[in-house]
């Protein structure tokens, strides 16, 4: 696996990913999620949770 990345043009800012991240590596600012690459543990929880498929690994 790889670190999670967010497609900013697809992200709707719903914050579903924020709640499932076990290491709090995701934040939402200006309506879009971003992943702290240094904190991401590559678990994939956010990828599976994103309702619009904006997060990939």
Short mmCIF file of N, CA, C and O in Angstrom, two decimals:
data_model
loop_
_atom_site.label_atom_id
_atom_site.label_comp_id
_atom_site.label_asym_id
_atom_site.label_seq_id
_atom_site.Cartn_x
_atom_site.Cartn_y
_atom_site.Cartn_z
N UNK A 1 0.84 -1.20 0.00
CA UNK A 1 0.00 0.00 0.00
C UNK A 1 0.87 1.25 0.00
O UNK A 1 2.07 1.18 0.20
N UNK A 2 0.21 2.38 -0.17
CA UNK A 2 0.91 3.66 -0.19
C UNK A 2 0.15 4.66 0.67
O UNK A 2 -0.95 4.38 1.14
N UNK A 3 0.75 5.79 0.87
CA UNK A 3 0.10 6.85 1.64
C UNK A 3 -1.16 7.31 0.89
O UNK A 3 -1.20 7.32 -0.33
N UNK A 4 -2.18 7.69 1.63
CA UNK A 4 -3.42 8.16 1.04
C UNK A 4 -3.23 9.55 0.43
O UNK A 4 -2.50 10.38 0.97
N UNK A 5 -3.90 9.78 -0.69
CA UNK A 5 -3.90 11.09 -1.33
C UNK A 5 -5.34 11.47 -1.65
O UNK A 5 -6.18 10.61 -1.89
N UNK A 6 -5.60 12.76 -1.67
CA UNK A 6 -6.95 13.26 -1.91
C UNK A 6 -7.00 13.99 -3.24
O UNK A 6 -6.19 14.87 -3.51
N UNK A 7 -7.98 13.63 -4.07
CA UNK A 7 -8.25 14.35 -5.31
C UNK A 7 -9.08 15.56 -4.92
O UNK A 7 -10.28 15.44 -4.65
N UNK A 8 -8.44 16.71 -4.83
CA UNK A 8 -9.11 17.92 -4.36
C UNK A 8 -10.32 18.31 -5.21
O UNK A 8 -11.29 18.85 -4.69
N UNK A 9 -10.30 17.99 -6.49
CA UNK A 9 -11.42 18.35 -7.35
C UNK A 9 -12.64 17.45 -7.12
O UNK A 9 -13.76 17.82 -7.44
N UNK A 10 -12.43 16.28 -6.53
CA UNK A 10 -13.53 15.35 -6.27
C UNK A 10 -14.04 15.43 -4.83
O UNK A 10 -15.19 15.09 -4.57
N UNK A 11 -13.20 15.88 -3.92
CA UNK A 11 -13.57 15.93 -2.50
C UNK A 11 -14.71 16.93 -2.27
O UNK A 11 -14.67 18.05 -2.76
N UNK A 12 -15.72 16.47 -1.50
CA UNK A 12 -16.86 17.34 -1.20
C UNK A 12 -16.83 17.87 0.23
O UNK A 12 -17.76 18.55 0.66
N UNK A 13 -15.77 17.54 0.98
CA UNK A 13 -15.61 18.08 2.33
C UNK A 13 -16.56 17.53 3.35
O UNK A 13 -16.85 18.19 4.35
N UNK A 14 -17.03 16.31 3.17
CA UNK A 14 -18.03 15.74 4.07
C UNK A 14 -17.46 15.33 5.43
O UNK A 14 -18.21 15.10 6.37
N UNK A 15 -16.15 15.20 5.53
CA UNK A 15 -15.43 14.84 6.75
C UNK A 15 -15.62 13.39 7.20
O UNK A 15 -15.24 13.04 8.31
N UNK A 16 -16.17 12.53 6.37
CA UNK A 16 -16.32 11.12 6.74
C UNK A 16 -14.96 10.49 7.00
O UNK A 16 -14.81 9.68 7.92
N UNK A 17 -13.97 10.86 6.24
CA UNK A 17 -12.63 10.31 6.38
C UNK A 17 -11.96 10.73 7.68
O UNK A 17 -11.18 9.97 8.26
N UNK A 18 -12.27 11.91 8.14
CA UNK A 18 -11.66 12.42 9.37
C UNK A 18 -11.99 11.52 10.55
O UNK A 18 -11.12 11.18 11.36
N UNK A 19 -13.23 11.08 10.64
CA UNK A 19 -13.68 10.26 11.75
C UNK A 19 -13.14 8.85 11.76
O UNK A 19 -13.07 8.22 12.81
N UNK A 20 -12.76 8.31 10.60
CA UNK A 20 -12.29 6.93 10.55
C UNK A 20 -10.77 6.80 10.60
O UNK A 20 -10.26 5.70 10.80
N UNK A 21 -10.05 7.88 10.48
CA UNK A 21 -8.59 7.81 10.50
C UNK A 21 -8.11 7.52 11.92
O UNK A 21 -8.33 8.31 12.83
N UNK A 22 -7.43 6.37 12.11
CA UNK A 22 -7.01 6.00 13.47
C UNK A 22 -5.86 6.84 14.03
O UNK A 22 -5.60 6.80 15.23
N UNK A 23 -5.20 7.61 13.18
CA UNK A 23 -4.06 8.41 13.65
C UNK A 23 -4.28 9.91 13.45
O UNK A 23 -3.35 10.71 13.54
N UNK A 24 -5.51 10.30 13.16
CA UNK A 24 -5.88 11.71 12.95
C UNK A 24 -4.98 12.41 11.93
O UNK A 24 -4.56 13.54 12.13
N UNK A 25 -4.73 11.72 10.83
CA UNK A 25 -3.86 12.27 9.78
C UNK A 25 -4.61 13.09 8.75
O UNK A 25 -4.00 13.67 7.86
N UNK A 26 -5.94 13.15 8.88
CA UNK A 26 -6.75 13.86 7.88
C UNK A 26 -7.43 15.06 8.51
O UNK A 26 -7.98 14.98 9.59
N UNK A 27 -7.40 16.16 7.78
CA UNK A 27 -8.11 17.36 8.21
C UNK A 27 -8.84 17.94 7.01
O UNK A 27 -8.51 17.65 5.87
N UNK A 28 -9.86 18.74 7.29
CA UNK A 28 -10.61 19.40 6.23
C UNK A 28 -10.46 20.90 6.40
O UNK A 28 -10.68 21.44 7.48
N UNK A 29 -10.05 21.53 5.33
CA UNK A 29 -9.87 22.99 5.33
C UNK A 29 -10.37 23.53 4.00
O UNK A 29 -10.11 22.93 2.94
N UNK A 30 -11.07 24.62 4.04
CA UNK A 30 -11.61 25.23 2.83
C UNK A 30 -12.46 24.25 2.01
O UNK A 30 -12.45 24.28 0.79
N UNK A 31 -13.14 23.33 2.71
CA UNK A 31 -14.05 22.42 2.04
C UNK A 31 -13.42 21.21 1.40
O UNK A 31 -14.09 20.48 0.67
N UNK A 32 -12.14 20.96 1.66
CA UNK A 32 -11.46 19.82 1.07
C UNK A 32 -10.56 19.14 2.10
O UNK A 32 -9.90 19.80 2.89
N UNK A 33 -10.52 17.81 2.03
CA UNK A 33 -9.68 17.04 2.95
C UNK A 33 -8.23 17.05 2.47
O UNK A 33 -7.94 17.18 1.28
N UNK A 34 -7.33 16.91 3.43
CA UNK A 34 -5.92 16.73 3.10
C UNK A 34 -5.33 15.74 4.09
O UNK A 34 -5.78 15.64 5.24
N UNK A 35 -4.34 14.98 3.64
CA UNK A 35 -3.72 13.94 4.44
C UNK A 35 -2.31 14.37 4.83
O UNK A 35 -1.52 14.74 3.96
N UNK A 36 -2.02 14.29 6.11
CA UNK A 36 -0.66 14.55 6.59
C UNK A 36 0.16 13.30 6.25
O UNK A 36 0.01 12.25 6.88
N UNK A 37 1.00 13.41 5.24
CA UNK A 37 1.76 12.26 4.75
C UNK A 37 2.70 11.68 5.80
O UNK A 37 2.99 10.49 5.79
N UNK A 38 3.17 12.50 6.72
CA UNK A 38 4.07 12.01 7.77
C UNK A 38 3.33 11.17 8.81
O UNK A 38 3.93 10.31 9.45
N UNK A 39 2.03 11.42 8.98
CA UNK A 39 1.24 10.70 9.99
C UNK A 39 0.50 9.49 9.43
O UNK A 39 0.18 8.56 10.18
N UNK A 40 0.23 9.47 8.14
CA UNK A 40 -0.54 8.39 7.51
C UNK A 40 0.14 7.04 7.72
O UNK A 40 1.34 6.90 7.50
N UNK A 41 -0.65 6.04 8.16
CA UNK A 41 -0.11 4.69 8.40
C UNK A 41 -0.56 3.70 7.32
O UNK A 41 -0.42 2.49 7.49
N UNK A 42 -1.11 4.20 6.24
CA UNK A 42 -1.48 3.39 5.07
C UNK A 42 -2.51 2.30 5.38
O UNK A 42 -2.48 1.23 4.80
N UNK A 43 -3.45 2.58 6.28
CA UNK A 43 -4.43 1.56 6.66
C UNK A 43 -5.57 1.41 5.65
O UNK A 43 -6.21 0.37 5.59
N UNK A 44 -5.87 2.46 4.89
CA UNK A 44 -6.92 2.40 3.88
C UNK A 44 -8.31 2.68 4.38
O UNK A 44 -9.27 2.62 3.60
N UNK A 45 -8.48 2.98 5.65
CA UNK A 45 -9.81 3.23 6.19
C UNK A 45 -10.50 4.40 5.48
O UNK A 45 -11.69 4.33 5.18
N UNK A 46 -9.76 5.44 5.20
CA UNK A 46 -10.34 6.61 4.55
C UNK A 46 -10.75 6.31 3.11
O UNK A 46 -11.78 6.80 2.63
N UNK A 47 -9.96 5.49 2.44
CA UNK A 47 -10.26 5.12 1.05
C UNK A 47 -11.60 4.40 1.00
O UNK A 47 -12.45 4.70 0.15
N UNK A 48 -11.79 3.45 1.90
CA UNK A 48 -13.03 2.68 1.93
C UNK A 48 -14.24 3.50 2.36
O UNK A 48 -15.37 3.20 1.98
N UNK A 49 -14.01 4.56 3.12
CA UNK A 49 -15.10 5.36 3.67
C UNK A 49 -15.56 6.49 2.75
O UNK A 49 -16.73 6.87 2.78
N UNK A 50 -14.69 7.01 1.94
CA UNK A 50 -15.03 8.18 1.11
C UNK A 50 -16.20 7.88 0.18
O UNK A 50 -16.11 6.99 -0.68
N UNK A 51 -17.30 8.61 0.33
CA UNK A 51 -18.50 8.33 -0.48
C UNK A 51 -18.39 8.74 -1.94
O UNK A 51 -19.18 8.30 -2.77
N UNK A 52 -17.40 9.56 -2.27
CA UNK A 52 -17.26 10.02 -3.66
C UNK A 52 -15.96 9.52 -4.31
O UNK A 52 -15.63 9.93 -5.42
N UNK A 53 -15.24 8.66 -3.63
CA UNK A 53 -14.03 8.09 -4.21
C UNK A 53 -12.90 9.08 -4.42
O UNK A 53 -12.09 8.92 -5.33
N UNK A 54 -12.85 10.10 -3.57
CA UNK A 54 -11.83 11.14 -3.73
C UNK A 54 -10.48 10.79 -3.12
O UNK A 54 -9.51 11.49 -3.32
N UNK A 55 -10.43 9.70 -2.35
CA UNK A 55 -9.19 9.32 -1.69
C UNK A 55 -8.67 8.01 -2.29
O UNK A 55 -9.42 7.06 -2.48
N UNK A 56 -7.39 7.99 -2.60
CA UNK A 56 -6.76 6.80 -3.18
C UNK A 56 -5.44 6.52 -2.47
O UNK A 56 -4.89 7.37 -1.80
N UNK A 57 -4.95 5.30 -2.65
CA UNK A 57 -3.65 4.92 -2.12
C UNK A 57 -2.78 4.46 -3.25
O UNK A 57 -3.19 3.86 -4.17
#
